CSV table of C-alpha atoms and ligand atoms in Angstrom, one decimal:
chain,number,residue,atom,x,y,z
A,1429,UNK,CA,0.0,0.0,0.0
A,1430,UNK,CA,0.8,3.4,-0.4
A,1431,UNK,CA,0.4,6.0,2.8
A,1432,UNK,CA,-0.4,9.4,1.6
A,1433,UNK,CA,-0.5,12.6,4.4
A,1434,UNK,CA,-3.0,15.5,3.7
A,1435,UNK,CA,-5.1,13.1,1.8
A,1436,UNK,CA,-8.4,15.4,2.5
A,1437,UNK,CA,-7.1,18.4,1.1
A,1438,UNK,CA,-7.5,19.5,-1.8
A,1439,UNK,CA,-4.9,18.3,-4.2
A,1440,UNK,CA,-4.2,15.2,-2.0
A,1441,UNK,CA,-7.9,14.0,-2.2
A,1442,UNK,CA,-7.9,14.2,-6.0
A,1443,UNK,CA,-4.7,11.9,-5.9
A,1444,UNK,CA,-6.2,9.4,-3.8
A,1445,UNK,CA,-9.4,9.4,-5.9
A,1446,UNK,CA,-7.8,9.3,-9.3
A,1447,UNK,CA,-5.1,6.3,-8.1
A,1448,UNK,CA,-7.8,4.5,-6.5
A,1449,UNK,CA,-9.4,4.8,-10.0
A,1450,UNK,CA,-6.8,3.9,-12.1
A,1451,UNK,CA,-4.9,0.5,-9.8
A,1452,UNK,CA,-6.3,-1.3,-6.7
A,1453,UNK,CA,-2.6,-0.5,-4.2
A,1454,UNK,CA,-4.5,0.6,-1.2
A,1455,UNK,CA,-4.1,3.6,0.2
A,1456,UNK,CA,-3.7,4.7,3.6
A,1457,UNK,CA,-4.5,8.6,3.7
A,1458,UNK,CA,-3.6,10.2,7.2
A,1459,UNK,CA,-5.0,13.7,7.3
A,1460,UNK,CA,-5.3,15.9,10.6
A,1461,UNK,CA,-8.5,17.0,9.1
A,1462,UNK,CA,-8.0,20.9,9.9
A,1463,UNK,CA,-10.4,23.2,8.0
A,1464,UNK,CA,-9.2,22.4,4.5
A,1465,UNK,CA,-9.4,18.8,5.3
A,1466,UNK,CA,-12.9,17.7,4.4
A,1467,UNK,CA,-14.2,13.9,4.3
A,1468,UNK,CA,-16.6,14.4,1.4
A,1469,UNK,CA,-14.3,14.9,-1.3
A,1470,UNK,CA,-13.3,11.2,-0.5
A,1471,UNK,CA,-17.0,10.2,0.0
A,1472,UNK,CA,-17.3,8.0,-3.4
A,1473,UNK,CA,-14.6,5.9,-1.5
A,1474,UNK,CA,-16.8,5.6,1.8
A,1475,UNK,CA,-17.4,1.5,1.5
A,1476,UNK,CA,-14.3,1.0,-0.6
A,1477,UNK,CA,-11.9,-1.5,1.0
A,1478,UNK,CA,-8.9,0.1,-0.4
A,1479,UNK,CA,-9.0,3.3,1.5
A,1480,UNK,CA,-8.2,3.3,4.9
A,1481,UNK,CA,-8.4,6.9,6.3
A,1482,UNK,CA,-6.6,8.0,9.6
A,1483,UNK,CA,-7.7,11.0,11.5
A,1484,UNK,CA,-4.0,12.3,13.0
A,1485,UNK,CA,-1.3,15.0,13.2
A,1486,UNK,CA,2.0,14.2,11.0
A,1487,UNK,CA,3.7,16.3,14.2
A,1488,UNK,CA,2.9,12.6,15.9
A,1489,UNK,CA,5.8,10.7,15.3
A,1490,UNK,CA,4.8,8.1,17.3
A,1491,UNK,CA,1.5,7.6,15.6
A,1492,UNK,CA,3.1,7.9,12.1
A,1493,UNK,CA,5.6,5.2,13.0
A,1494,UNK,CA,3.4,2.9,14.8
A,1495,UNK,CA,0.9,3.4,11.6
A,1496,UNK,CA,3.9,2.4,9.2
A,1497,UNK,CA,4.9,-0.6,11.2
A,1498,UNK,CA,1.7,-1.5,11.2
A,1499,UNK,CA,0.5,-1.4,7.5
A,1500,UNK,CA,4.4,-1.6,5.9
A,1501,UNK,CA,3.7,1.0,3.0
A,1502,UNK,CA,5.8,0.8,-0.3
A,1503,UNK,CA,6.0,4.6,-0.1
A,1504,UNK,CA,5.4,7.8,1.7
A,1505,UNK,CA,3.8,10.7,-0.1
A,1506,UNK,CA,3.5,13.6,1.5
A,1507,UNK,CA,0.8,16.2,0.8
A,1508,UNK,CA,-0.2,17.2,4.0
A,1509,UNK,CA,0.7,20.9,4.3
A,1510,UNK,CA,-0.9,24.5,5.4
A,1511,UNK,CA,-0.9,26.0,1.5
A,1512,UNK,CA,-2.6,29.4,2.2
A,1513,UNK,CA,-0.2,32.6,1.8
A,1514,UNK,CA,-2.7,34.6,3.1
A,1515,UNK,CA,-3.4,32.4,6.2
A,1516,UNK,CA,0.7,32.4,6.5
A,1517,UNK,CA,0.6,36.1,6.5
A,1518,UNK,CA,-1.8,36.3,9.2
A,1519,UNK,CA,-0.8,33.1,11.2
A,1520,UNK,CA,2.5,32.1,10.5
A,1521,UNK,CA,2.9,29.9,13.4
A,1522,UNK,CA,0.9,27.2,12.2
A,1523,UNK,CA,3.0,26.9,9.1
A,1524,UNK,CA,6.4,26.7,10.5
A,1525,UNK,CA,4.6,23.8,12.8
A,1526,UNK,CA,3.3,21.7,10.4
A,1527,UNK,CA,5.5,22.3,7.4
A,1528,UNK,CA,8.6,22.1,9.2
A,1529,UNK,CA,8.1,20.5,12.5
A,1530,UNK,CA,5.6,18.2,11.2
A,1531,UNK,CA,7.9,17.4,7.6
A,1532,UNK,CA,10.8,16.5,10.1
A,1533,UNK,CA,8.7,14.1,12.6
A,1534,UNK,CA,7.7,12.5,8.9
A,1535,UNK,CA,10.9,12.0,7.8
A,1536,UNK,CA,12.0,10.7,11.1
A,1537,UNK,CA,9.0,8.6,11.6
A,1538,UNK,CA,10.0,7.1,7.9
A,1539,UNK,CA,13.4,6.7,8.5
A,1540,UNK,CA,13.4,4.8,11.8
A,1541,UNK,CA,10.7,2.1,9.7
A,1542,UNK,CA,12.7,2.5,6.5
A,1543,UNK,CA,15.6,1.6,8.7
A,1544,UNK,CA,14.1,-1.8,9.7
A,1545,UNK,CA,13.1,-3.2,6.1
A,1546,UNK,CA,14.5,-6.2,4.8
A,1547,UNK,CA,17.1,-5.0,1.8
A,1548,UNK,CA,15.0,-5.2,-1.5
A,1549,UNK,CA,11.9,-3.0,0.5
A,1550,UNK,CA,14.4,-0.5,1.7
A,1551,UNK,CA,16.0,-0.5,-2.3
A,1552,UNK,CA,12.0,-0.8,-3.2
A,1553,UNK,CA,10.8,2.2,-0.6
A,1554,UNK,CA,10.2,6.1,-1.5
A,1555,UNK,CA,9.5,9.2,0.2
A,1556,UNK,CA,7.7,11.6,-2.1
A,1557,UNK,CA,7.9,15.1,-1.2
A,1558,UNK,CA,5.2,17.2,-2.7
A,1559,UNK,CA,6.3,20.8,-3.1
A,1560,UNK,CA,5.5,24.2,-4.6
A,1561,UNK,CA,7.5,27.0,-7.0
A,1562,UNK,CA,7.3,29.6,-4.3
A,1563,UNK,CA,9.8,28.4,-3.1
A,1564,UNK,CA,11.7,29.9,-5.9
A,1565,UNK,CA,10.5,33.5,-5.2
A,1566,UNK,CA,9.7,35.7,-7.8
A,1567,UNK,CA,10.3,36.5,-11.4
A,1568,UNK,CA,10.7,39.8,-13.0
A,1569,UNK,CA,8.8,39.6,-16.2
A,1570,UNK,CA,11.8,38.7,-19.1
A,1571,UNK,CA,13.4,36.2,-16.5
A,1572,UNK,CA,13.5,32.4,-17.6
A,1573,UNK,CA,11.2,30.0,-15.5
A,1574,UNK,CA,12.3,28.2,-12.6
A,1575,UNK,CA,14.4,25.5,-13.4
A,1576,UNK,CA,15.4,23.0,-10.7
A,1577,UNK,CA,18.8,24.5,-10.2
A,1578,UNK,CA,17.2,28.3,-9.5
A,1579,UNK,CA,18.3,29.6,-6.0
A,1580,UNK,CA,15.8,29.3,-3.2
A,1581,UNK,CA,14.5,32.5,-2.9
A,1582,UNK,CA,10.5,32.4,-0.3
A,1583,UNK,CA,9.4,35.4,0.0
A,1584,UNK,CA,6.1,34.5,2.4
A,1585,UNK,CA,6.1,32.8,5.6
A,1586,UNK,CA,4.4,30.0,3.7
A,1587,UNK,CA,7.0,29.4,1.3
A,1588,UNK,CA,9.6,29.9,3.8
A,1589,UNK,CA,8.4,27.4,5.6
A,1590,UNK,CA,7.6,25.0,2.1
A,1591,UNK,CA,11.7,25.8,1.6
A,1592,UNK,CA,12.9,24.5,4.8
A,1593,UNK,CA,10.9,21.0,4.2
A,1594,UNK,CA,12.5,20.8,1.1
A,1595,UNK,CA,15.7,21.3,2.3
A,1596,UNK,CA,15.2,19.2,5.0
A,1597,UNK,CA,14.0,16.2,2.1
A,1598,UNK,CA,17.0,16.9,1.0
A,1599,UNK,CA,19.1,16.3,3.8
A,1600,UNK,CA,17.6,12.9,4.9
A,1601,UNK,CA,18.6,11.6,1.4
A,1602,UNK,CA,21.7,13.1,1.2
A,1603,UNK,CA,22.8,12.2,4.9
A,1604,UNK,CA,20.5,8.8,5.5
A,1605,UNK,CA,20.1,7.8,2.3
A,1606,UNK,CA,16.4,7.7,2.8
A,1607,UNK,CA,14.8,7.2,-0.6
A,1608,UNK,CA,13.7,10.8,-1.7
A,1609,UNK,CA,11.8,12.6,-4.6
A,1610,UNK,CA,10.4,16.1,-4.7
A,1611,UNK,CA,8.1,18.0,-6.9
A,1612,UNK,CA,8.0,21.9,-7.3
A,1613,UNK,CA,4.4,22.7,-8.6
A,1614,UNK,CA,2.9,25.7,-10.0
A,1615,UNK,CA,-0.7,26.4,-9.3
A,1616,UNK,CA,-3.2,24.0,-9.3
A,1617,UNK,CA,-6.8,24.5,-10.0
A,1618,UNK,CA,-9.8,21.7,-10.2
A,1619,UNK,CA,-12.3,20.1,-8.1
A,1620,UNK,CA,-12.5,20.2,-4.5
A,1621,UNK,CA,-10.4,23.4,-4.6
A,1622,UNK,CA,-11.1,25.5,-1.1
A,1623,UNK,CA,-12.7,28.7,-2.1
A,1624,UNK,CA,-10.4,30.9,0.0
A,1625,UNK,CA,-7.8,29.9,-3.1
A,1626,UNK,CA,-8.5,32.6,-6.3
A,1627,UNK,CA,-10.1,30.4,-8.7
A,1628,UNK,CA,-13.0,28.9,-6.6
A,1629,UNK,CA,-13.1,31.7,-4.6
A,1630,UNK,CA,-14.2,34.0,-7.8
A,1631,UNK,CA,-16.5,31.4,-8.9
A,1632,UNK,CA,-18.0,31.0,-5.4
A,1633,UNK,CA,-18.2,35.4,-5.1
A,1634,UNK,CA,-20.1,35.9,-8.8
A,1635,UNK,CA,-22.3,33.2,-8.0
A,1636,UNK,CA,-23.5,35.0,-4.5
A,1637,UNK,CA,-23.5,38.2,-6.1
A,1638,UNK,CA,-20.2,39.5,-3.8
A,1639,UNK,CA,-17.2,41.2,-5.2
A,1640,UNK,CA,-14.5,39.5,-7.1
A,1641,UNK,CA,-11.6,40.7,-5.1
A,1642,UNK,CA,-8.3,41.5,-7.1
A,1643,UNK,CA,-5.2,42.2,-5.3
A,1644,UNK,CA,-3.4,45.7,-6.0
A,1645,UNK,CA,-3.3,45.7,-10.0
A,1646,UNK,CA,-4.0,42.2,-11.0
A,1647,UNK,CA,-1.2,41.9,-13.1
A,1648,UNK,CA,0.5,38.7,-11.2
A,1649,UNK,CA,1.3,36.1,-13.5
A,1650,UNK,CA,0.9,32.4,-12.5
A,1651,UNK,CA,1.5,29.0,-14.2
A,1652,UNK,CA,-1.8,27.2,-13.7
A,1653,UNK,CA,-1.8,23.5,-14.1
A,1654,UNK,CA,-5.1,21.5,-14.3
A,1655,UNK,CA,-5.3,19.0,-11.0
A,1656,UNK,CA,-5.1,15.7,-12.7
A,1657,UNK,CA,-2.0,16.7,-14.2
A,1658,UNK,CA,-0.4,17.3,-11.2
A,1659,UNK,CA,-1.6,13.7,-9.8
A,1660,UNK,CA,-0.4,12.2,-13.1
A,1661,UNK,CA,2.9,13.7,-12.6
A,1662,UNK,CA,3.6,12.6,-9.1
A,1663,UNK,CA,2.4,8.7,-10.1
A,1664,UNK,CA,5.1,9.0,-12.8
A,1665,UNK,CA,7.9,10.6,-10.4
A,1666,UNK,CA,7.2,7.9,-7.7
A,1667,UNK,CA,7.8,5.3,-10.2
A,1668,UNK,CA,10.4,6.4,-12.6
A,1669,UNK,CA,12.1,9.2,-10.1
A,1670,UNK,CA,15.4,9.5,-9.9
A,1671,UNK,CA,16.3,8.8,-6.2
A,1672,UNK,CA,17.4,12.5,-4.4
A,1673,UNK,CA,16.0,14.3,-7.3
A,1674,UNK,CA,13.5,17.3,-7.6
A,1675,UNK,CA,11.4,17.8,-10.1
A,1676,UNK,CA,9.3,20.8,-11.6
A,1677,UNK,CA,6.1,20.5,-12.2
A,1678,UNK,CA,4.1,23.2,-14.8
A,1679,UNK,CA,1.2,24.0,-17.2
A,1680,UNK,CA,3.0,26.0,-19.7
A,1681,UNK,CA,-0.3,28.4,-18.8
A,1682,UNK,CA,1.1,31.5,-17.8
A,1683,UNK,CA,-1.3,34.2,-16.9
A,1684,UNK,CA,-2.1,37.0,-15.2
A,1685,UNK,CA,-4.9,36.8,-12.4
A,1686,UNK,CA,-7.1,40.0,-13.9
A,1687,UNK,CA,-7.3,37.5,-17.3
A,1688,UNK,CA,-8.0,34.8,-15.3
A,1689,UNK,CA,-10.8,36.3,-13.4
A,1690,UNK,CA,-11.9,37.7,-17.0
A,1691,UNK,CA,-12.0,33.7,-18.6
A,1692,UNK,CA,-14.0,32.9,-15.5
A,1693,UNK,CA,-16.7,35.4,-15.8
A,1694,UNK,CA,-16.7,34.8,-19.6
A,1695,UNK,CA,-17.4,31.1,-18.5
A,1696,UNK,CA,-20.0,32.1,-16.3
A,1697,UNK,CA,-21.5,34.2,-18.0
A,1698,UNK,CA,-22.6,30.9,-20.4
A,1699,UNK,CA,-23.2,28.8,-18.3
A,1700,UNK,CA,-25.0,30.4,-15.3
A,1701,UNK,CA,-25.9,34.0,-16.8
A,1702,UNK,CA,-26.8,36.7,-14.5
A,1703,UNK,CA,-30.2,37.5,-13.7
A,1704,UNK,CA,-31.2,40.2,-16.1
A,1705,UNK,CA,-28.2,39.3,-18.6
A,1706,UNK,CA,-26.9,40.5,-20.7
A,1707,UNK,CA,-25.4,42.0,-17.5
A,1708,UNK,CA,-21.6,40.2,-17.0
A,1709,UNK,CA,-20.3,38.9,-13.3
A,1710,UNK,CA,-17.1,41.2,-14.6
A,1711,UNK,CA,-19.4,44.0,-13.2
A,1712,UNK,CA,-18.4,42.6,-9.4
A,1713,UNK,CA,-14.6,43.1,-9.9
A,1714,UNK,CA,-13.6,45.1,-7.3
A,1715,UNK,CA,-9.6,45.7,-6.7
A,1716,UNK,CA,-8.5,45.9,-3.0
A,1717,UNK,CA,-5.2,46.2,-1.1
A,1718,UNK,CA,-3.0,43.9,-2.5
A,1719,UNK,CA,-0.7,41.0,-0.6
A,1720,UNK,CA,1.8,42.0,1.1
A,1721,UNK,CA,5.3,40.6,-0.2
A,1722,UNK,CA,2.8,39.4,-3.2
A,1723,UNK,CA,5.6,37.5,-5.9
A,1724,UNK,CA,4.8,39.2,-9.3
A,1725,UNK,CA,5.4,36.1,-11.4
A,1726,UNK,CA,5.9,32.2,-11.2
A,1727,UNK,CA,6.7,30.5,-14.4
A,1728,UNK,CA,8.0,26.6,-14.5
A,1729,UNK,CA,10.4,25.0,-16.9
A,1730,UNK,CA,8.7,21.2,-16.7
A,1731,UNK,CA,11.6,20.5,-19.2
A,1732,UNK,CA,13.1,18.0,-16.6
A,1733,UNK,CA,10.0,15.7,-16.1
A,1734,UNK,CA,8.7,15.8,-19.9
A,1735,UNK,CA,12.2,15.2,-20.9
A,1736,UNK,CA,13.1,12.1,-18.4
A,1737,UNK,CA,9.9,10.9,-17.7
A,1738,UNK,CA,7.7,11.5,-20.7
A,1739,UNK,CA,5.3,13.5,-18.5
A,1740,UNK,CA,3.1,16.3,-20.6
A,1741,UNK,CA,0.0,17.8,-18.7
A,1742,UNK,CA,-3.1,16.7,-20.5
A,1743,UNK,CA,-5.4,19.7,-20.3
A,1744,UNK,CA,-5.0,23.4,-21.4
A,1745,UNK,CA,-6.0,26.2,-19.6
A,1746,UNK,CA,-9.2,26.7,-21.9
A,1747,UNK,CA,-9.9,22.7,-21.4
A,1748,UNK,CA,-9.4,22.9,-17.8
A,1749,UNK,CA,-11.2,26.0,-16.8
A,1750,UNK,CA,-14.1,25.1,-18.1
A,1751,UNK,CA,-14.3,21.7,-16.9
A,1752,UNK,CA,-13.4,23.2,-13.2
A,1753,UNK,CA,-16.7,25.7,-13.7
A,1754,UNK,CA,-18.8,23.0,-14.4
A,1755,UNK,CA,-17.9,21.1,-11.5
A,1756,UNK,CA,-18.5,23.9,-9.6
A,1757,UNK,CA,-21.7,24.7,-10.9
A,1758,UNK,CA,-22.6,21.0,-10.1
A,1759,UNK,CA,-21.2,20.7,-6.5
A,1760,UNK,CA,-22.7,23.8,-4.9
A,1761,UNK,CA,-23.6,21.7,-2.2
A,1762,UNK,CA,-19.9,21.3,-1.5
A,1763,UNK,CA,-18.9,24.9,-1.7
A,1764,UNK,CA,-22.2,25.9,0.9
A,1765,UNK,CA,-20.7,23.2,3.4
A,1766,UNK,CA,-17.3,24.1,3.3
A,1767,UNK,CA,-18.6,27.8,3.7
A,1768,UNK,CA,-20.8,26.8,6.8
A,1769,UNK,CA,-18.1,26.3,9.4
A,1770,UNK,CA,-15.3,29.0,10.5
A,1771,UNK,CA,-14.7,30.1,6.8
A,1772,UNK,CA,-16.8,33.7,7.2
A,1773,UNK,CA,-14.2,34.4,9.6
A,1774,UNK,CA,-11.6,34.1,7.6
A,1775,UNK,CA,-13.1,35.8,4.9
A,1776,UNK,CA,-14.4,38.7,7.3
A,1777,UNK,CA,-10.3,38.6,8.6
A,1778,UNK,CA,-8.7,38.4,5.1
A,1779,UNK,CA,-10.9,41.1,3.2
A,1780,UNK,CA,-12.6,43.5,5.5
A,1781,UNK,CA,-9.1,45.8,5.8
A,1782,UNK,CA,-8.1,45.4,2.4
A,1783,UNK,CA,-11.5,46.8,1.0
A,1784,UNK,CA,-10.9,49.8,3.2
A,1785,UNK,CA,-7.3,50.2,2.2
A,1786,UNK,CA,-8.0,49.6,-1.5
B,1944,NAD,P1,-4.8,21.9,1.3
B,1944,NAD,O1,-4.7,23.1,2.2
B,1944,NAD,O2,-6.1,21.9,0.4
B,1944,NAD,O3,-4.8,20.5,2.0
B,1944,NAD,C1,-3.9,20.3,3.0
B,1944,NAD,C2,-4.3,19.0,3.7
B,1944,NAD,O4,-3.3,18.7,4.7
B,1944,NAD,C3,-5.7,19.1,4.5
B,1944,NAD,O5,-6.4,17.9,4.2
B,1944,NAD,C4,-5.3,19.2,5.9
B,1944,NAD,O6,-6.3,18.7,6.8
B,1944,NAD,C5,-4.0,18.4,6.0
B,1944,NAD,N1,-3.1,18.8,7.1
B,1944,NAD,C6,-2.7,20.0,7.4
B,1944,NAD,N2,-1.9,20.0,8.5
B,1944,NAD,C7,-1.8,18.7,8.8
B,1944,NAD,C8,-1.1,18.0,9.8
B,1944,NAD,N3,-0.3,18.7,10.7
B,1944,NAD,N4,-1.1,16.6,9.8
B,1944,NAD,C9,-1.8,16.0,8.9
B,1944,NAD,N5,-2.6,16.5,8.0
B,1944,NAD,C10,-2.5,17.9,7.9
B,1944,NAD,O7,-3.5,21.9,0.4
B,1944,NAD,P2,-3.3,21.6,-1.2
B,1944,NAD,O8,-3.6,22.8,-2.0
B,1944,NAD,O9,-4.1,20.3,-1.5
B,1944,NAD,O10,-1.8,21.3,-1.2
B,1944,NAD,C11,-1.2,20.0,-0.9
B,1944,NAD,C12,0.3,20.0,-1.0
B,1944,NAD,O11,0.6,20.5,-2.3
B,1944,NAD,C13,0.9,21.0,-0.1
B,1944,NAD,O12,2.1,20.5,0.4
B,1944,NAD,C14,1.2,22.3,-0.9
B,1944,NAD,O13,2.3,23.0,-0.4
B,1944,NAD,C15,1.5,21.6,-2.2
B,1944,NAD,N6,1.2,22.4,-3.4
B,1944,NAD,C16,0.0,23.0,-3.6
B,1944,NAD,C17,-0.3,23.7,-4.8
B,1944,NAD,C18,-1.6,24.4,-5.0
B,1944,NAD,O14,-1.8,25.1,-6.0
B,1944,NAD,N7,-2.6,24.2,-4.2
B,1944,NAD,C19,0.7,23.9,-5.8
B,1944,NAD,C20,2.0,23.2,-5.5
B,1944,NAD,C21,2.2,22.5,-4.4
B,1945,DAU,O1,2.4,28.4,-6.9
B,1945,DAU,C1,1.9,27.3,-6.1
B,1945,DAU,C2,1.1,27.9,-4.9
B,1945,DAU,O2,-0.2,28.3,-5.5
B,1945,DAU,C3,0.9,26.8,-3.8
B,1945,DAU,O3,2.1,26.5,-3.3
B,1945,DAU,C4,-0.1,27.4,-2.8
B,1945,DAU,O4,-0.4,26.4,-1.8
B,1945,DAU,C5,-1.4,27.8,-3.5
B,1945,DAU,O5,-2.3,28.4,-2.5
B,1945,DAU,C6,-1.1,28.8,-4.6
B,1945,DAU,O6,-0.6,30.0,-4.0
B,1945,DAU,P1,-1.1,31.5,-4.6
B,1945,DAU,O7,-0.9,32.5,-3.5
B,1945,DAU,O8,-0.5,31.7,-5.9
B,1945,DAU,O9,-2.7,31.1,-4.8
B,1945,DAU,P2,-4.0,32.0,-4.5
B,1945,DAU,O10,-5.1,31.3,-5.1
B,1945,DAU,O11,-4.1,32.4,-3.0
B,1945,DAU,O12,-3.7,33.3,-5.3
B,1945,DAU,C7,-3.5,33.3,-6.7
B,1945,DAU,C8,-3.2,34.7,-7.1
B,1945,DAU,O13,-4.4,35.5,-7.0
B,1945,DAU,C9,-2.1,35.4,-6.3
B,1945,DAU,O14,-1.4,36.3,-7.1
B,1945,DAU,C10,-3.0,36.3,-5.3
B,1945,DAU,C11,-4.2,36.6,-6.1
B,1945,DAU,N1,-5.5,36.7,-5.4
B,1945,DAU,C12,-5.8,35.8,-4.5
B,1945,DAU,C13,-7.0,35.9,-3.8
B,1945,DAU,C14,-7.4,34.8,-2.8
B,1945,DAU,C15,-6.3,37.8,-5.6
B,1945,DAU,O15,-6.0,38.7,-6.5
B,1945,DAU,N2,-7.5,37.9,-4.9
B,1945,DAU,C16,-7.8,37.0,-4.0
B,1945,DAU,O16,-8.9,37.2,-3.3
């Protein structure tokens, strides 16, 4: 089996559902549940055999290791993660806690089983790493895209904190020779997305008639890369890796957030038009303070996976936008339940001062 953390999230809980749809290699998904953990994006697997979810805290080493002893995974992947720059910039604590503290109780939990398998599962075993290009910095806009060799350069608590797991990834290969592979990934956008993240957030705002809230000038260019892509591309690094090496993961899509908020409206605008249309959502575009430290541009060069391991995203931006409107559209039940709990809060914390300062 296969033990994924942060499972529930987001990107994690479109990995489990897409390997659990393509082989039957169970999967053990140990997710702390905080708020962007959420049971039903895995609830087509509720009575499947082959998922085995874990409520715990990846800061439990002791529960991590007794787990692994226990069910004697092939492999490690690691989602589990605060991802929110905002959050980071308000609460940085719980970042450095469960990026850093709780990557290091993984890697030691892993280690210390690793450490006891027979030779052909230790050559057999692999810790996957999943990562983002923030940890890059920024870009100015004639730079070329991050490569794997570009300097570290976070500029946000959150990918400070992202950094210093990856370093520390690093390390345990480098020193233990613990297994290792990472990915760098741009931006991801799909199903299940949390709606405090720009894409689903937009959709979630035009569809309830609130403003579509654009930091400073808009102009912030980011790589976008359908989910499934991003899955696909981690199944391929976990089998055909290179051990210790990091890999970059990218659309090819850059853009900049104004014209992605424009596609979405434009989207919209078909598919769920406006009361009294021909009036467009892009009339609830409202520009507020923007982020501060904000990175101006991300851009990947995926050279290194396409090239070694064959890997190309499948979707375009165009194919993939639309598809992750209509799934929105579709699962509004979803986006009301994950806006029941203590999301207004965040959204009364995140945008209240910025309207004003805007
Ligand atoms: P997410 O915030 O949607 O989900 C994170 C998941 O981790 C949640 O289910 C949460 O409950 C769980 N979690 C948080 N703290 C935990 C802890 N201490 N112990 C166990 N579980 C815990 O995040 P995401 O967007 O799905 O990102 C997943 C990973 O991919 C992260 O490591 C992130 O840095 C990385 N990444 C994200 C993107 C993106 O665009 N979202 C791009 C590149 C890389
Ligand atoms: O690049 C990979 C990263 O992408 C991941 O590592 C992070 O986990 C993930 O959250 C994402 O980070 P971003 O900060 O780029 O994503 P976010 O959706 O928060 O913002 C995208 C861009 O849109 C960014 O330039 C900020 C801007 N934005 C965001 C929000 C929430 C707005 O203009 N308005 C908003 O309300």
């Amino acid at each position: 089996m296969i033990f994924v953390t942060g499972g529930a999230g987001f990107i994690g809980s479109n990995f489990v559902l897409d390997w659990l749809g393509q082989c039957d290699e169970p999967v053990l998904n140990f997710d702390k549940l905080t708020y962007a953990g959420n049971m039903h994006n895995l609830a087509a697997l509720k009575d499947d055999a082959r998922h085995l979810f874990v409520r715990g805290d990846i800061c439990d080493g002791e529960q991590v290791l007794a787990l692994l002893r226990q069910h004697r995974p092939r492999a490690v992947l690691h989602f589990a993660a605060e991802s929110h720059v905002d959050r980071s910039i308000h609460a940085p604590g719980d970042f450095i806690n469960t990026n850093i503290n709780g990557t290091f109780s993984l890697l030691e939990a892993t280690r210390a089983y690793w450490s006891e398998l027979d030779a052909d599962a230790k050559a057999a075993f692999r810790f996957l790493h999943v990562s983002t290009d923030e940890v890059y910095g920024t870009l100015g806009p004639d730079d070329a895209p991050f490569s794997e060799t570009t300097a570290y350069a976070p500029n946000s608590p959150y990918s400070a904190s992202k950094a210093a797991s990856d370093h520390l990834v690093r390390s345990y290969h480098h020193t233990y020779g613990l297994p290792t592979l990472t990915t760098n990934c741009s931006n991801n956008y799909g199903p299940y997305h949390f709606p405090e993240k720009l894409i689903p957030l937009v959709i979630a705002n035009a569809l309830a008639g609130k403003p579509l809230p654009i930091y400073g000038d808009g102009q912030q260019v980011r790589d976008w890369l359908y989910v499934s892509d991003h899955c696909a591309a981690i199944r391929r690094v976990l089998d055909a890796g290179r051990l210790g090496e990091t890999y970059n993961v990218g659309g090819w899509n850059e853009m900049a957030n104004l014209d992605v908020v424009r596609a979405l409206c434009t989207i919209l605008d078909r598919l769920a038009p406006k009361a009294g249309a021909p009036v467009s959502y892009l009339e609830q575009l409202t520009y507020v303070a923007d982020r501060p430290g904000h990175d101006r541009r991300y851009a990947i060069d995926a050279g290194k996976i396409e090239r070694e391991l064959g890997w190309k995203p499948a979707e375009t931006f165009d194919s993939g936008i639309f598809k992750t409107v209509q799934w929105y559209l579709s699962n509004q039940a979803w986006v009301a339940d994950v806006q029941s709990g203590a999301y207004a809060n965040w959204v009364e914390q995140n945008y209240l001062n910025r309207e004003a300062a805007a």
